Coordinates of C-alpha atoms and ligand atoms in Angstrom, one line a residue:
Chain A
M1 CA 8.6 26.6 -15.4
S2 CA 11.3 24.7 -13.5
L3 CA 10.7 23.5 -10.0
I4 CA 14.0 25.2 -8.9
P5 CA 14.0 28.6 -10.6
E6 CA 17.2 30.3 -11.8
N7 CA 17.4 32.6 -8.8
R8 CA 17.7 29.6 -6.4
L9 CA 20.6 27.8 -8.2
A10 CA 23.2 26.9 -5.5
E11 CA 26.9 27.5 -5.9
L12 CA 29.0 24.4 -6.3
S13 CA 32.2 24.1 -4.3
G14 CA 35.5 22.3 -5.3
D15 CA 34.5 19.4 -3.2
D16 CA 31.1 19.3 -4.9
V17 CA 32.9 19.0 -8.3
K18 CA 34.8 16.0 -7.1
R19 CA 31.9 14.3 -5.5
Y20 CA 29.4 14.9 -8.3
S21 CA 31.7 14.6 -11.3
R22 CA 29.6 11.7 -12.7
H23 CA 26.6 13.9 -12.8
L24 CA 28.5 16.9 -14.0
I25 CA 29.8 15.1 -17.1
L26 CA 26.3 13.9 -17.9
P27 CA 25.0 16.5 -20.4
E28 CA 21.4 16.1 -19.3
V29 CA 22.3 16.9 -15.6
G30 CA 25.5 18.9 -15.9
W31 CA 26.5 21.9 -13.8
E32 CA 23.1 23.5 -13.7
G33 CA 21.3 20.3 -12.9
Q34 CA 23.7 19.7 -10.0
Q35 CA 23.1 23.3 -8.8
R36 CA 19.4 22.6 -8.9
L37 CA 19.9 19.4 -6.9
K38 CA 21.9 21.2 -4.3
A39 CA 19.2 23.9 -4.0
A40 CA 16.3 21.4 -3.9
K41 CA 14.3 20.5 -0.8
V42 CA 12.7 17.1 -0.8
L43 CA 10.5 15.7 1.9
I44 CA 10.4 11.9 2.3
V45 CA 7.3 10.8 4.0
G46 CA 8.1 7.5 5.8
T47 CA 11.5 6.1 6.4
G48 CA 10.6 2.5 5.9
G49 CA 11.0 0.2 2.9
L50 CA 10.5 2.9 0.3
G51 CA 11.9 5.8 2.3
A52 CA 15.2 3.9 2.9
P53 CA 16.5 3.8 -0.8
L54 CA 14.9 7.2 -1.4
A55 CA 16.9 8.8 1.3
L56 CA 20.1 7.0 0.5
Y57 CA 20.1 7.8 -3.2
L58 CA 18.9 11.3 -2.9
A59 CA 21.6 12.0 -0.3
A60 CA 24.2 10.5 -2.5
A61 CA 23.0 12.5 -5.5
G62 CA 23.4 15.7 -3.6
V63 CA 19.9 16.9 -2.9
G64 CA 20.7 19.8 -0.6
T65 CA 17.9 19.5 1.9
L66 CA 16.2 16.3 2.9
G67 CA 13.2 16.3 5.2
L68 CA 12.2 13.0 6.9
V69 CA 8.8 12.4 8.5
D70 CA 8.2 9.3 10.6
F71 CA 6.9 8.7 14.1
D72 CA 8.0 5.1 14.3
T73 CA 11.0 3.4 16.0
V74 CA 13.2 0.7 14.3
E75 CA 12.1 -2.9 14.9
A76 CA 14.0 -6.1 14.1
S77 CA 11.3 -7.0 11.5
N78 CA 12.0 -3.8 9.6
L79 CA 15.6 -4.7 8.8
Q80 CA 14.6 -7.3 6.2
R81 CA 14.0 -4.3 3.8
Q82 CA 14.6 -1.0 5.4
I83 CA 18.2 -0.8 4.6
I84 CA 18.8 2.7 6.0
H85 CA 18.6 1.3 9.5
S86 CA 21.1 -1.1 11.2
T87 CA 20.8 -3.8 13.8
R88 CA 22.2 -1.4 16.4
D89 CA 19.4 1.1 15.6
I90 CA 16.7 -1.2 17.0
D91 CA 14.4 0.9 19.3
R92 CA 15.7 4.2 18.0
P93 CA 13.4 6.7 16.3
K94 CA 13.6 6.0 12.5
V95 CA 14.2 9.6 11.6
A96 CA 17.3 9.7 13.9
S97 CA 18.7 6.5 12.6
A98 CA 18.1 7.6 9.0
R99 CA 19.7 11.0 9.6
D100 CA 22.9 9.4 11.0
R101 CA 23.1 7.2 7.9
I102 CA 22.6 10.1 5.5
R103 CA 25.3 12.1 7.3
G104 CA 27.7 9.2 6.8
I105 CA 27.0 9.1 3.1
N106 CA 27.0 12.8 2.5
P107 CA 27.8 15.2 5.4
D108 CA 26.9 18.2 3.2
I109 CA 23.2 17.4 3.1
K110 CA 21.0 19.4 5.4
V111 CA 18.6 16.9 7.1
I112 CA 15.4 18.1 8.8
T113 CA 13.7 15.5 10.9
H114 CA 10.0 15.5 11.7
N115 CA 9.6 12.9 14.4
T116 CA 5.8 13.0 14.3
R117 CA 2.8 11.6 12.6
L118 CA 1.8 13.5 9.6
S119 CA -1.8 14.8 10.2
S120 CA -4.3 17.2 8.8
A121 CA -3.2 19.6 11.6
N122 CA 0.5 19.7 10.6
A123 CA 0.8 18.5 7.0
L124 CA 0.4 21.9 5.2
E125 CA 2.8 23.5 7.6
I126 CA 5.5 20.8 7.0
L127 CA 5.0 20.2 3.3
R128 CA 4.9 23.9 2.2
N129 CA 8.7 24.1 2.8
Y130 CA 9.6 21.6 0.2
D131 CA 9.8 21.4 -3.6
V132 CA 9.0 17.8 -4.0
V133 CA 7.4 15.2 -1.8
A134 CA 8.3 11.5 -2.0
D135 CA 5.5 9.3 -0.7
G136 CA 6.8 6.3 1.1
T137 CA 3.9 5.8 3.5
D138 CA 2.3 2.5 4.3
N139 CA -1.4 3.3 4.9
F140 CA -4.3 4.9 3.0
P141 CA -5.1 7.8 5.3
T142 CA -1.6 9.2 5.0
R143 CA -1.6 8.7 1.2
Y144 CA -4.7 10.7 0.7
L145 CA -3.4 13.3 3.2
V146 CA -0.2 13.6 1.3
N147 CA -2.0 13.8 -2.1
D148 CA -4.4 16.5 -1.0
A149 CA -1.8 18.6 0.8
C150 CA 0.4 18.4 -2.3
V151 CA -2.4 19.4 -4.7
L152 CA -3.4 22.3 -2.4
L153 CA 0.2 23.5 -2.3
G154 CA 1.0 22.8 -5.9
I155 CA 3.8 20.4 -5.2
P156 CA 4.5 17.2 -7.1
T157 CA 4.2 13.8 -5.2
V158 CA 6.4 11.0 -6.3
Y159 CA 4.3 8.0 -5.5
G160 CA 5.4 4.5 -4.7
S161 CA 3.4 1.6 -3.2
I162 CA 4.1 -2.1 -2.6
Y163 CA 2.3 -5.3 -1.7
Q164 CA 3.9 -8.7 -1.5
F165 CA 5.6 -9.0 -4.9
E166 CA 3.9 -6.0 -6.7
G167 CA 4.8 -2.4 -6.8
Q168 CA 3.3 0.7 -8.3
A169 CA 5.0 4.0 -9.1
S170 CA 3.9 7.3 -10.6
V171 CA 4.3 11.0 -10.3
F172 CA 1.1 12.9 -9.3
Y173 CA 1.4 16.6 -10.2
A174 CA -2.0 18.2 -10.5
K175 CA -0.5 21.2 -12.4
K176 CA 0.5 18.9 -15.2
G177 CA -1.5 15.7 -14.9
P178 CA -3.6 13.5 -12.6
C179 CA -3.4 13.1 -8.8
Y180 CA -3.9 10.1 -6.6
R181 CA -7.6 10.8 -6.3
C182 CA -8.0 10.8 -10.1
L183 CA -6.7 7.2 -10.0
Y184 CA -8.5 6.0 -6.8
P185 CA -11.4 8.3 -5.8
A186 CA -11.9 6.3 -2.6
P187 CA -9.8 3.8 -0.6
P188 CA -10.8 0.3 0.2
P189 CA -12.8 -0.1 3.4
P190 CA -10.7 -1.6 6.2
G191 CA -10.4 -5.3 5.8
L192 CA -11.1 -5.5 2.1
V193 CA -7.6 -5.3 0.7
P194 CA -5.2 -6.8 3.2
S195 CA -1.9 -5.1 4.0
C196 CA 1.7 -6.2 4.3
G197 CA 1.6 -6.7 8.1
E198 CA -0.3 -9.9 7.5
G199 CA 0.4 -10.2 3.7
G200 CA 4.2 -10.0 3.8
V201 CA 6.5 -8.3 1.4
L202 CA 9.5 -9.4 -0.6
G203 CA 12.4 -7.4 1.0
V204 CA 13.9 -6.3 -2.3
L205 CA 10.7 -5.0 -3.7
P206 CA 10.5 -1.6 -1.9
G207 CA 14.2 -1.2 -2.8
I208 CA 13.3 -1.4 -6.5
I209 CA 10.2 0.8 -6.2
G210 CA 12.0 3.3 -3.9
C211 CA 14.9 3.6 -6.4
I212 CA 12.4 4.3 -9.2
Q213 CA 10.9 7.0 -6.9
A214 CA 14.4 8.5 -6.3
N215 CA 15.0 8.5 -10.0
E216 CA 11.8 10.4 -10.6
V217 CA 12.6 12.9 -7.9
I218 CA 15.9 13.7 -9.5
K219 CA 14.3 14.0 -12.9
L220 CA 11.7 16.5 -11.6
I221 CA 14.5 18.6 -10.1
V222 CA 16.8 18.6 -13.1
D223 CA 13.8 19.1 -15.4
A224 CA 14.3 16.0 -17.4
D225 CA 11.1 16.7 -19.4
E226 CA 12.9 19.6 -20.9
H227 CA 15.9 17.5 -21.8
E228 CA 14.4 14.7 -23.9
G229 CA 13.4 12.9 -20.7
R230 CA 10.0 11.7 -19.7
S231 CA 8.7 11.7 -16.1
L232 CA 6.0 9.3 -14.8
I233 CA 3.4 12.1 -14.8
G234 CA 0.2 10.6 -16.3
R235 CA 1.7 7.1 -16.3
L236 CA 1.3 4.3 -13.7
L237 CA 4.2 1.9 -13.6
L238 CA 3.3 -1.6 -12.4
F239 CA 6.1 -4.0 -11.4
D240 CA 5.8 -7.7 -10.6
A241 CA 9.0 -8.9 -8.9
W242 CA 8.0 -12.5 -9.0
Q243 CA 7.4 -12.7 -12.7
L244 CA 9.8 -9.9 -13.3
K245 CA 7.5 -7.9 -15.4
F246 CA 7.2 -4.1 -15.8
R247 CA 4.0 -2.7 -17.3
E248 CA 2.8 0.8 -17.9
L249 CA -0.7 2.0 -17.9
A250 CA -2.0 5.4 -19.0
L251 CA -3.4 7.6 -16.3
D252 CA -5.9 10.4 -17.2
K253 CA -6.7 13.4 -15.2
E254 CA -10.2 12.9 -14.0
P255 CA -12.4 15.9 -14.9
A256 CA -14.7 15.1 -11.9
C257 CA -11.8 14.7 -9.4
P258 CA -12.9 16.4 -6.2
I259 CA -9.6 18.1 -5.6
C260 CA -7.8 18.6 -8.9
G261 CA -10.8 18.4 -11.3
E262 CA -12.8 21.1 -13.1
Q263 CA -15.0 21.9 -10.1
P264 CA -13.1 20.9 -7.0
T265 CA -15.1 20.4 -3.9
I266 CA -12.2 19.9 -1.5
H267 CA -10.5 23.1 -0.6
D268 CA -8.9 22.1 2.7
L269 CA -7.6 19.0 4.4
V270 CA -10.2 16.6 5.7
D271 CA -10.4 13.9 8.4
Y272 CA -8.6 11.1 6.6
E273 CA -9.3 8.4 9.1
E274 CA -13.0 9.0 8.6
F275 CA -12.5 9.2 4.9
C276 CA -10.8 5.8 4.9
G277 CA -13.6 4.3 7.0
L278 CA -11.5 3.7 10.1
K279 CA -14.1 5.4 12.3
R280 CA -17.1 3.8 10.6
E281 CA -15.6 0.5 11.3
E282 CA -15.9 1.1 15.1
A283 CA -19.7 1.7 14.6
E284 CA -20.2 -1.7 13.0
V285 CA -21.9 -4.6 14.7
P286 CA -19.3 -5.8 17.2
V287 CA -17.6 -9.2 16.8
K288 CA -17.5 -11.3 19.9
A289 CA -14.1 -12.1 21.1
I290 CA -12.7 -15.0 23.3
S291 CA -9.3 -14.9 24.9
A292 CA -6.8 -17.7 24.4
R293 CA -7.0 -18.7 28.1
D294 CA -10.9 -18.8 28.0
L295 CA -10.8 -20.9 24.8
K296 CA -8.4 -23.3 26.4
A297 CA -10.7 -23.6 29.4
R298 CA -13.8 -24.3 27.2
L299 CA -11.9 -26.9 25.2
D300 CA -10.6 -28.6 28.4
A301 CA -14.2 -28.6 29.8
G302 CA -15.2 -30.6 26.7
D303 CA -17.4 -27.9 25.0
R304 CA -18.2 -28.6 21.4
I305 CA -16.5 -25.8 19.4
Q306 CA -15.6 -25.6 15.7
L307 CA -12.1 -24.1 15.5
I308 CA -11.6 -22.5 12.1
D309 CA -8.0 -21.5 11.2
V310 CA -8.3 -18.8 8.4
R311 CA -4.5 -18.5 7.9
E312 CA -2.7 -19.4 4.7
P313 CA -1.1 -22.8 4.3
H314 CA 2.5 -21.4 4.6
E315 CA 1.5 -19.8 8.0
R316 CA 0.1 -23.1 9.2
A317 CA 3.5 -24.6 8.4
I318 CA 5.0 -22.2 11.0
F319 CA 2.4 -23.0 13.6
Q320 CA -0.1 -25.8 13.4
F321 CA -3.2 -25.2 15.5
E322 CA -4.3 -28.5 16.9
G323 CA -7.8 -29.6 16.3
A324 CA -8.6 -26.6 13.9
K325 CA -10.2 -27.0 10.5
A326 CA -8.1 -25.0 8.0
I327 CA -10.1 -22.8 5.6
P328 CA -8.0 -19.9 4.3
F329 CA -9.7 -16.4 4.5
G330 CA -10.1 -16.3 0.8
Q331 CA -12.2 -19.4 0.6
L332 CA -14.7 -18.9 3.5
I333 CA -17.7 -17.9 1.5
R334 CA -17.3 -20.6 -1.0
R335 CA -17.0 -23.2 1.7
K336 CA -19.5 -21.9 4.2
E337 CA -21.6 -25.1 4.0
E338 CA -18.7 -26.9 5.8
F339 CA -19.7 -25.1 9.0
N340 CA -22.4 -26.2 11.5
P341 CA -24.5 -23.1 12.6
E342 CA -25.7 -25.2 15.6
I343 CA -22.2 -25.2 17.2
D344 CA -20.1 -22.2 18.3
A345 CA -17.3 -21.4 15.9
V346 CA -14.0 -19.7 16.9
F347 CA -12.0 -18.1 14.2
I348 CA -8.2 -18.1 14.4
C349 CA -5.6 -16.0 12.5
K350 CA -2.2 -14.7 13.4
I351 CA -3.1 -11.5 15.3
G352 CA -6.9 -11.6 15.6
Q353 CA -7.6 -9.1 12.8
R354 CA -8.3 -11.2 9.7
S355 CA -10.5 -13.4 11.8
I356 CA -12.7 -10.4 12.5
Y357 CA -13.0 -9.7 8.8
A358 CA -13.7 -13.4 8.3
I359 CA -16.6 -13.3 10.7
R360 CA -18.0 -10.2 9.1
A361 CA -17.6 -11.7 5.6
L362 CA -19.5 -14.8 6.7
R363 CA -22.2 -12.8 8.4
D364 CA -22.7 -10.7 5.3
A365 CA -22.9 -14.0 3.3
G366 CA -25.8 -15.1 5.4
Y367 CA -24.1 -17.5 8.0
T368 CA -26.3 -17.5 11.1
G369 CA -24.2 -19.5 13.7
R370 CA -22.5 -18.0 16.7
M371 CA -19.0 -16.8 15.9
F372 CA -16.1 -15.8 18.1
N373 CA -12.8 -14.2 17.3
L374 CA -9.7 -15.6 19.0
K375 CA -8.4 -12.4 20.5
D376 CA -4.8 -11.5 19.4
G377 CA -4.8 -14.7 17.3
S378 CA -2.4 -17.6 17.3
N379 CA 0.2 -15.3 18.8
A380 CA -1.9 -15.0 21.9
W381 CA -2.2 -18.8 22.1
A382 CA 1.5 -19.2 21.9
R383 CA 2.0 -16.5 24.5
D384 CA -0.6 -17.5 27.0
V385 CA -1.4 -21.1 26.5
D386 CA 1.4 -23.0 24.8
P387 CA 4.7 -21.2 24.9
S388 CA 6.3 -24.1 23.0
L389 CA 4.6 -22.7 19.9
P390 CA 6.1 -19.8 18.0
Q391 CA 4.8 -16.2 17.8
Y392 CA 5.7 -15.0 14.3
Chain B
M1 CA -14.7 -15.5 -26.4
S2 CA -11.8 -16.0 -24.2
V3 CA -10.5 -13.3 -21.9
T4 CA -7.5 -13.5 -19.6
I5 CA -7.9 -11.8 -16.2
Q6 CA -4.7 -10.8 -14.5
I7 CA -5.1 -11.1 -10.7
P8 CA -2.9 -8.7 -8.7
S9 CA -1.2 -10.2 -5.6
A10 CA -3.5 -8.3 -3.3
L11 CA -6.4 -10.4 -4.6
R12 CA -4.7 -13.8 -5.0
A13 CA -5.8 -15.0 -1.6
F14 CA -9.2 -15.3 -3.2
T15 CA -8.1 -17.2 -6.4
E16 CA -6.0 -19.9 -4.7
R17 CA -2.9 -17.8 -5.5
K18 CA -3.5 -18.0 -9.3
S19 CA -2.2 -15.0 -11.1
E20 CA -4.2 -15.4 -14.3
I21 CA -7.7 -16.8 -14.8
A22 CA -9.2 -17.4 -18.3
V23 CA -13.0 -16.8 -18.6
E24 CA -15.5 -16.6 -21.4
A25 CA -16.8 -13.1 -21.8
K26 CA -17.6 -10.3 -24.2
T27 CA -17.7 -7.4 -21.8
V28 CA -15.9 -6.3 -18.6
G29 CA -19.0 -7.0 -16.5
E30 CA -19.3 -10.5 -17.9
A31 CA -15.7 -11.2 -17.3
I32 CA -15.7 -10.1 -13.7
T33 CA -19.0 -11.9 -13.0
A34 CA -17.5 -15.1 -14.4
L35 CA -14.5 -14.6 -12.1
T36 CA -16.8 -14.1 -9.1
N37 CA -18.8 -17.2 -10.0
L38 CA -15.6 -19.2 -9.9
Y39 CA -14.3 -17.5 -6.7
P40 CA -17.3 -16.1 -4.7
D41 CA -15.0 -14.8 -2.0
I42 CA -13.5 -12.2 -4.4
R43 CA -16.9 -10.7 -5.2
P44 CA -17.1 -8.1 -2.4
H45 CA -13.7 -6.8 -3.4
L46 CA -14.7 -6.1 -6.9
F47 CA -18.4 -5.1 -6.9
E48 CA -20.3 -2.8 -4.6
E49 CA -23.7 -4.1 -3.4
E50 CA -25.4 -2.3 -6.3
G51 CA -23.2 -4.1 -8.8
K52 CA -21.0 -1.1 -9.6
L53 CA -17.3 -1.6 -9.8
R54 CA -15.5 -0.6 -6.6
S55 CA -13.7 2.7 -6.8
F56 CA -10.5 1.4 -5.4
I57 CA -10.1 -1.1 -8.3
N58 CA -9.2 0.1 -11.7
V59 CA -9.9 -2.2 -14.6
Y60 CA -7.7 -1.9 -17.6
V61 CA -8.4 -3.5 -21.0
A62 CA -5.8 -3.1 -23.7
G63 CA -3.9 -0.5 -21.6
K64 CA -6.9 1.7 -21.1
N65 CA -8.9 2.4 -17.9
V66 CA -12.5 1.4 -18.6
R67 CA -13.9 3.7 -15.8
N68 CA -14.8 6.5 -18.2
A69 CA -14.9 4.2 -21.3
G70 CA -18.0 2.1 -20.8
G71 CA -17.3 0.6 -17.3
V72 CA -18.9 -2.8 -16.9
E73 CA -20.4 -2.4 -20.3
A74 CA -17.1 -2.0 -22.1
A75 CA -16.4 -4.6 -24.7
I76 CA -13.4 -6.8 -24.6
P77 CA -11.9 -7.9 -27.9
D78 CA -11.3 -11.7 -28.2
G79 CA -8.0 -12.9 -26.7
E80 CA -7.5 -9.6 -24.9
T81 CA -6.3 -9.2 -21.3
L82 CA -8.1 -7.6 -18.5
T83 CA -6.0 -6.2 -15.7
L84 CA -7.2 -5.4 -12.2
V85 CA -5.3 -2.6 -10.5
P86 CA -6.2 -2.3 -6.9
A87 CA -5.1 0.5 -4.6
I88 CA -2.3 -0.8 -2.4
A89 CA -0.9 1.0 0.6
G90 CA 1.9 -1.3 1.7
G91 CA 3.4 -1.8 5.1
A92 CA 1.2 -1.1 8.1
P93 CA -0.7 -4.0 9.7
L94 CA -4.5 -3.9 9.4
G95 CA -6.2 -1.6 11.8
V96 CA -3.2 0.6 12.4
R97 CA -4.4 4.1 13.0
L98 CA -3.0 7.4 11.9
Ligands
ZN401 ZN1 -7.2 14.5 -9.2

């Protein structure tokens, strides 16, 4: 059965015929396909790197109702990739900025903004009003939340995800194929797989993956599978922007999947922070912290301290930490013999987060010396001790 | 027997940014153990403490997920490629809360 049944097909006006003529003369879309697009309600979760091209192209294509969920405001560092926002939008809510841009492209689109965090408390209420959900979120708890809500409501999720140069895309539709939990039953614990905030992302990458998502949204609405097309249901597309390589992997529905499998055990939304280990993390053995000012005072007093800079070489090129030994995060365990457990060690990264994971990794690997985390990282040093150095 | 392991960008911090590592191995378990011997920092990201593959990493050999097809015991034909496909979320800095 089609996502947009016959009785919901929308009337096309004379203006619609002009605007969408390139769709109308495409036999696989045609009049009926455009009627479906006009009737369709699509929710875009996140108006960041993936949400930007999604919203722009779906608006241009004539998707009648676009919902936008985001709680964030536009920052200067977003503009490198989130092309729906402009320089003058800095500090505005992202959903407001995106709505204005959509109206400029296509004033006929109904835009519903949800300036809120998607949560277990509001997700079903929001998502149930839509035909398709496009997932452009940037964190694991929300991904599992969106997946579970869509499975429970019987809605397809058009999935996209990015890291540095690599992207993934698929369509998760439990009625016809696997869901996100079939692919990844559990998320990485915090700190195991780094995220873009410290890992960086090539600005064009979310543009490419977001466009693939927009393509899949349109195909679901116009029922491409019934017109010799093939959706990404049951397939995982991998894209490497640096080597310019597309690869496709088969995704199977997991019979033991706890939400879409043969004997589901999840019948309602859960606590996704807890599921993703964010609460567990707080219960772990705490890591000792030292502020930038206190570290400076100890160094000035002549204390013996091993300073370990766990940032990557390209980061050290932006900001060289004087007197620190450089051992990138990914080489700490292999090189742990280079530390002296008799002397206090202070670990330095950009914002004081990787350094915490560095200390935990070394502790797990059996290092016994005293370890401190430079609170808020090299950015705090630049802010509080040596303003001639850059915060980046 | 030579096996090429494709390293996703999320894990390249542990392989000196290399995108492909060649190892000698006959099974998935041998290949990944050889990789972790070369780069011990990657080990906690691939194996749980009990030596099981992590559930947020999928291992594909010849386009097929080995999770329900032998797991670490799955054989790798000579010259074949093993692809690691980790869960990636994108965007938010570490520690950002819902
Ligand atoms: Zn599933």
